[in-house]
Amino acid sequence: MSKVSQILQAAHQRAEQLSLPYSGAVLPDEAYELMQGLPKAVLLDVRSHAEWQFVGTVPEAVNIEWRSYPGMEPNPHFLAQLTHQVDPEAVLLVICRSGARSDQVARLAAAHGYSEVYNVLEGFEGDRDADGHRNSVGGWRWRGLPWVQG
């Protein structure tokens, strides 16, 4: 079994365990492996413009705000932007800061015809540590995956 197949199998098992209404959930390093191994894979970063600018972003990602800073108001054009920028046949890997907003987007995408949707657990920055800091417990950056400062 190939590495990609193993990752997809584990992602589907997580979906069953967590009762997710979309294809599955992957860890950041698994998402990166899928990006390298599947030509149809698209990383969708749904954080705010401010987060991309001040925290950093993944160079290959498609960036569409789910909520806008300040105020974290919902992006009323999100679905139209998604369908314009990402083919519904793509293997959609959705990432945010910690995995919460990306779960909301994964649910929306699956409900609107995206058949292969995966939430990136831990997100870009990961959960907070015991001192309330991010980037020390998990996440894309903590795992040493490619990213650039905005």
PDB file of C-alpha atoms in Angstrom:
ATOM      1  CA  MET A   1       0.000   0.000   0.000  1.00  0.00           C
ATOM      2  CA  SER A   2       1.381   3.408  -0.990  1.00  0.00           C
ATOM      3  CA  LYS A   3       1.987   6.207   1.507  1.00  0.00           C
ATOM      4  CA  VAL A   4      -0.867   8.225  -0.048  1.00  0.00           C
ATOM      5  CA  SER A   5      -3.239   5.267   0.283  1.00  0.00           C
ATOM      6  CA  GLN A   6      -2.249   4.791   3.921  1.00  0.00           C
ATOM      7  CA  ILE A   7      -2.886   8.469   4.669  1.00  0.00           C
ATOM      8  CA  LEU A   8      -6.294   8.417   2.971  1.00  0.00           C
ATOM      9  CA  GLN A   9      -7.251   5.244   4.821  1.00  0.00           C
ATOM     10  CA  ALA A  10      -6.286   6.811   8.179  1.00  0.00           C
ATOM     11  CA  ALA A  11      -8.174  10.004   7.250  1.00  0.00           C
ATOM     12  CA  HIS A  12     -11.323   8.028   6.445  1.00  0.00           C
ATOM     13  CA  GLN A  13     -11.030   6.145   9.742  1.00  0.00           C
ATOM     14  CA  ARG A  14     -10.827   9.468  11.603  1.00  0.00           C
ATOM     15  CA  ALA A  15     -13.968  10.617   9.775  1.00  0.00           C
ATOM     16  CA  GLU A  16     -15.811   7.527  10.992  1.00  0.00           C
ATOM     17  CA  GLN A  17     -14.514   7.892  14.554  1.00  0.00           C
ATOM     18  CA  LEU A  18     -15.438  11.592  14.690  1.00  0.00           C
ATOM     19  CA  SER A  19     -18.699  11.208  12.713  1.00  0.00           C
ATOM     20  CA  LEU A  20     -17.567  13.789  10.167  1.00  0.00           C
ATOM     21  CA  PRO A  21     -19.864  14.610   7.236  1.00  0.00           C
ATOM     22  CA  TYR A  22     -16.882  14.888   4.885  1.00  0.00           C
ATOM     23  CA  SER A  23     -14.151  12.537   3.654  1.00  0.00           C
ATOM     24  CA  GLY A  24     -11.731  12.714   6.541  1.00  0.00           C
ATOM     25  CA  ALA A  25      -9.174  14.483   8.694  1.00  0.00           C
ATOM     26  CA  VAL A  26      -5.416  14.614   8.190  1.00  0.00           C
ATOM     27  CA  LEU A  27      -2.459  15.863  10.176  1.00  0.00           C
ATOM     28  CA  PRO A  28      -0.375  18.657   8.629  1.00  0.00           C
ATOM     29  CA  ASP A  29       2.449  16.363   7.506  1.00  0.00           C
ATOM     30  CA  GLU A  30      -0.127  14.037   5.933  1.00  0.00           C
ATOM     31  CA  ALA A  31      -1.704  16.987   4.084  1.00  0.00           C
ATOM     32  CA  TYR A  32       1.721  17.945   2.754  1.00  0.00           C
ATOM     33  CA  GLU A  33       2.345  14.353   1.643  1.00  0.00           C
ATOM     34  CA  LEU A  34      -1.012  14.354  -0.196  1.00  0.00           C
ATOM     35  CA  MET A  35      -0.103  17.664  -1.865  1.00  0.00           C
ATOM     36  CA  GLN A  36       3.083  16.060  -3.148  1.00  0.00           C
ATOM     37  CA  GLY A  37       1.507  12.750  -4.168  1.00  0.00           C
ATOM     38  CA  LEU A  38      -1.877  13.715  -5.617  1.00  0.00           C
ATOM     39  CA  PRO A  39      -2.013  16.066  -8.615  1.00  0.00           C
ATOM     40  CA  LYS A  40      -5.636  16.962  -7.725  1.00  0.00           C
ATOM     41  CA  ALA A  41      -4.772  17.994  -4.152  1.00  0.00           C
ATOM     42  CA  VAL A  42      -5.408  21.643  -3.230  1.00  0.00           C
ATOM     43  CA  LEU A  43      -4.580  23.199   0.130  1.00  0.00           C
ATOM     44  CA  LEU A  44      -7.252  25.786   0.969  1.00  0.00           C
ATOM     45  CA  ASP A  45      -6.209  28.236   3.701  1.00  0.00           C
ATOM     46  CA  VAL A  46      -9.328  29.847   5.176  1.00  0.00           C
ATOM     47  CA  ARG A  47      -7.656  32.103   7.741  1.00  0.00           C
ATOM     48  CA  SER A  48      -7.990  35.879   7.541  1.00  0.00           C
ATOM     49  CA  HIS A  49      -5.852  38.151   5.393  1.00  0.00           C
ATOM     50  CA  ALA A  50      -4.289  39.492   8.601  1.00  0.00           C
ATOM     51  CA  GLU A  51      -3.245  35.968   9.603  1.00  0.00           C
ATOM     52  CA  TRP A  52      -1.653  35.294   6.209  1.00  0.00           C
ATOM     53  CA  GLN A  53       0.142  38.631   6.353  1.00  0.00           C
ATOM     54  CA  PHE A  54       1.378  38.581   9.953  1.00  0.00           C
ATOM     55  CA  VAL A  55       1.625  34.874  10.819  1.00  0.00           C
ATOM     56  CA  GLY A  56       2.568  33.377   7.449  1.00  0.00           C
ATOM     57  CA  THR A  57       1.132  31.126   4.789  1.00  0.00           C
ATOM     58  CA  VAL A  58       1.873  28.054   2.698  1.00  0.00           C
ATOM     59  CA  PRO A  59       3.215  29.118  -0.715  1.00  0.00           C
ATOM     60  CA  GLU A  60       1.107  26.617  -2.712  1.00  0.00           C
ATOM     61  CA  ALA A  61      -2.144  27.325  -0.860  1.00  0.00           C
ATOM     62  CA  VAL A  62      -5.297  28.859  -2.268  1.00  0.00           C
ATOM     63  CA  ASN A  63      -6.215  31.599   0.216  1.00  0.00           C
ATOM     64  CA  ILE A  64      -9.889  32.453   0.714  1.00  0.00           C
ATOM     65  CA  GLU A  65     -10.979  34.154   3.926  1.00  0.00           C
ATOM     66  CA  TRP A  66     -13.800  32.411   5.794  1.00  0.00           C
ATOM     67  CA  ARG A  67     -14.010  35.299   8.255  1.00  0.00           C
ATOM     68  CA  SER A  68     -12.394  38.736   7.911  1.00  0.00           C
ATOM     69  CA  TYR A  69     -10.354  40.639  10.461  1.00  0.00           C
ATOM     70  CA  PRO A  70     -11.176  42.755  12.399  1.00  0.00           C
ATOM     71  CA  GLY A  71     -14.387  41.496  13.878  1.00  0.00           C
ATOM     72  CA  MET A  72     -14.137  38.095  12.191  1.00  0.00           C
ATOM     73  CA  GLU A  73     -17.200  38.846  10.087  1.00  0.00           C
ATOM     74  CA  PRO A  74     -18.230  36.024   7.714  1.00  0.00           C
ATOM     75  CA  ASN A  75     -17.103  36.402   4.102  1.00  0.00           C
ATOM     76  CA  PRO A  76     -20.405  36.672   2.177  1.00  0.00           C
ATOM     77  CA  HIS A  77     -18.642  35.700  -1.062  1.00  0.00           C
ATOM     78  CA  PHE A  78     -16.858  32.636   0.295  1.00  0.00           C
ATOM     79  CA  LEU A  79     -18.785  29.951  -1.574  1.00  0.00           C
ATOM     80  CA  ALA A  80     -18.635  31.849  -4.877  1.00  0.00           C
ATOM     81  CA  GLN A  81     -14.879  32.361  -4.446  1.00  0.00           C
ATOM     82  CA  LEU A  82     -14.405  28.697  -3.596  1.00  0.00           C
ATOM     83  CA  THR A  83     -16.295  27.413  -6.630  1.00  0.00           C
ATOM     84  CA  HIS A  84     -14.463  29.906  -8.870  1.00  0.00           C
ATOM     85  CA  GLN A  85     -10.979  29.018  -7.581  1.00  0.00           C
ATOM     86  CA  VAL A  86     -11.163  25.310  -6.701  1.00  0.00           C
ATOM     87  CA  ASP A  87     -12.488  22.537  -8.935  1.00  0.00           C
ATOM     88  CA  PRO A  88     -15.139  20.420  -7.145  1.00  0.00           C
ATOM     89  CA  GLU A  89     -13.183  17.356  -8.337  1.00  0.00           C
ATOM     90  CA  ALA A  90     -10.115  18.449  -6.346  1.00  0.00           C
ATOM     91  CA  VAL A  91      -8.876  16.673  -3.255  1.00  0.00           C
ATOM     92  CA  LEU A  92      -9.601  19.605  -0.967  1.00  0.00           C
ATOM     93  CA  LEU A  93      -7.385  19.968   2.114  1.00  0.00           C
ATOM     94  CA  VAL A  94      -8.764  22.749   4.333  1.00  0.00           C
ATOM     95  CA  ILE A  95      -6.543  24.490   6.885  1.00  0.00           C
ATOM     96  CA  CYS A  96      -7.037  27.350   9.357  1.00  0.00           C
ATOM     97  CA  ARG A  97      -5.198  28.339  12.535  1.00  0.00           C
ATOM     98  CA  SER A  98      -6.132  25.329  14.653  1.00  0.00           C
ATOM     99  CA  GLY A  99      -8.641  23.161  12.783  1.00  0.00           C
ATOM    100  CA  ALA A 100     -11.944  24.721  13.895  1.00  0.00           C
ATOM    101  CA  ARG A 101     -12.799  27.114  11.048  1.00  0.00           C
ATOM    102  CA  SER A 102     -11.495  24.555   8.571  1.00  0.00           C
ATOM    103  CA  ASP A 103     -13.993  22.033   9.961  1.00  0.00           C
ATOM    104  CA  GLN A 104     -16.811  24.499   9.254  1.00  0.00           C
ATOM    105  CA  VAL A 105     -15.541  25.037   5.708  1.00  0.00           C
ATOM    106  CA  ALA A 106     -15.073  21.293   5.120  1.00  0.00           C
ATOM    107  CA  ARG A 107     -18.708  20.757   6.094  1.00  0.00           C
ATOM    108  CA  LEU A 108     -19.836  23.534   3.739  1.00  0.00           C
ATOM    109  CA  ALA A 109     -17.712  22.297   0.833  1.00  0.00           C
ATOM    110  CA  ALA A 110     -18.964  18.726   1.223  1.00  0.00           C
ATOM    111  CA  ALA A 111     -22.560  19.985   1.301  1.00  0.00           C
ATOM    112  CA  HIS A 112     -21.950  21.902  -1.942  1.00  0.00           C
ATOM    113  CA  GLY A 113     -20.578  19.134  -4.133  1.00  0.00           C
ATOM    114  CA  TYR A 114     -16.931  18.753  -3.155  1.00  0.00           C
ATOM    115  CA  SER A 115     -16.608  14.982  -2.852  1.00  0.00           C
ATOM    116  CA  GLU A 116     -13.090  14.684  -1.417  1.00  0.00           C
ATOM    117  CA  VAL A 117     -12.750  17.101   1.493  1.00  0.00           C
ATOM    118  CA  TYR A 118     -10.288  16.762   4.370  1.00  0.00           C
ATOM    119  CA  ASN A 119      -9.853  18.963   7.433  1.00  0.00           C
ATOM    120  CA  VAL A 120      -6.230  19.595   8.405  1.00  0.00           C
ATOM    121  CA  LEU A 121      -6.121  18.868  12.130  1.00  0.00           C
ATOM    122  CA  GLU A 122      -3.889  21.136  14.259  1.00  0.00           C
ATOM    123  CA  GLY A 123      -4.078  23.817  11.551  1.00  0.00           C
ATOM    124  CA  PHE A 124      -1.279  26.227  10.725  1.00  0.00           C
ATOM    125  CA  GLU A 125      -0.403  27.208  14.299  1.00  0.00           C
ATOM    126  CA  GLY A 126      -1.675  24.289  16.398  1.00  0.00           C
ATOM    127  CA  ASP A 127      -3.398  24.350  19.754  1.00  0.00           C
ATOM    128  CA  ARG A 128      -2.287  26.470  22.690  1.00  0.00           C
ATOM    129  CA  ASP A 129       0.235  25.043  25.119  1.00  0.00           C
ATOM    130  CA  ALA A 130      -0.113  25.197  28.915  1.00  0.00           C
ATOM    131  CA  ASP A 131       1.016  28.865  28.822  1.00  0.00           C
ATOM    132  CA  GLY A 132      -1.525  29.807  26.160  1.00  0.00           C
ATOM    133  CA  HIS A 133       1.007  30.020  23.324  1.00  0.00           C
ATOM    134  CA  ARG A 134       0.595  28.568  19.845  1.00  0.00           C
ATOM    135  CA  ASN A 135       3.276  27.026  17.565  1.00  0.00           C
ATOM    136  CA  SER A 136       4.658  24.829  20.350  1.00  0.00           C
ATOM    137  CA  VAL A 137       2.238  21.876  20.454  1.00  0.00           C
ATOM    138  CA  GLY A 138       1.415  21.106  16.833  1.00  0.00           C
ATOM    139  CA  GLY A 139       0.463  22.625  13.525  1.00  0.00           C
ATOM    140  CA  TRP A 140       1.939  23.170  10.081  1.00  0.00           C
ATOM    141  CA  ARG A 141       4.721  25.533  11.210  1.00  0.00           C
ATOM    142  CA  TRP A 142       5.648  23.503  14.304  1.00  0.00           C
ATOM    143  CA  ARG A 143       6.047  20.398  12.138  1.00  0.00           C
ATOM    144  CA  GLY A 144       8.582  22.224   9.960  1.00  0.00           C
ATOM    145  CA  LEU A 145       6.552  22.168   6.757  1.00  0.00           C
ATOM    146  CA  PRO A 146       7.078  24.832   4.053  1.00  0.00           C
ATOM    147  CA  TRP A 147       5.691  28.293   4.807  1.00  0.00           C
ATOM    148  CA  VAL A 148       6.570  31.913   4.181  1.00  0.00           C
ATOM    149  CA  GLN A 149       6.145  35.044   6.235  1.00  0.00           C
ATOM    150  CA  GLY A 150       3.574  37.437   4.757  1.00  0.00           C
TER     151      GLY A 150
END
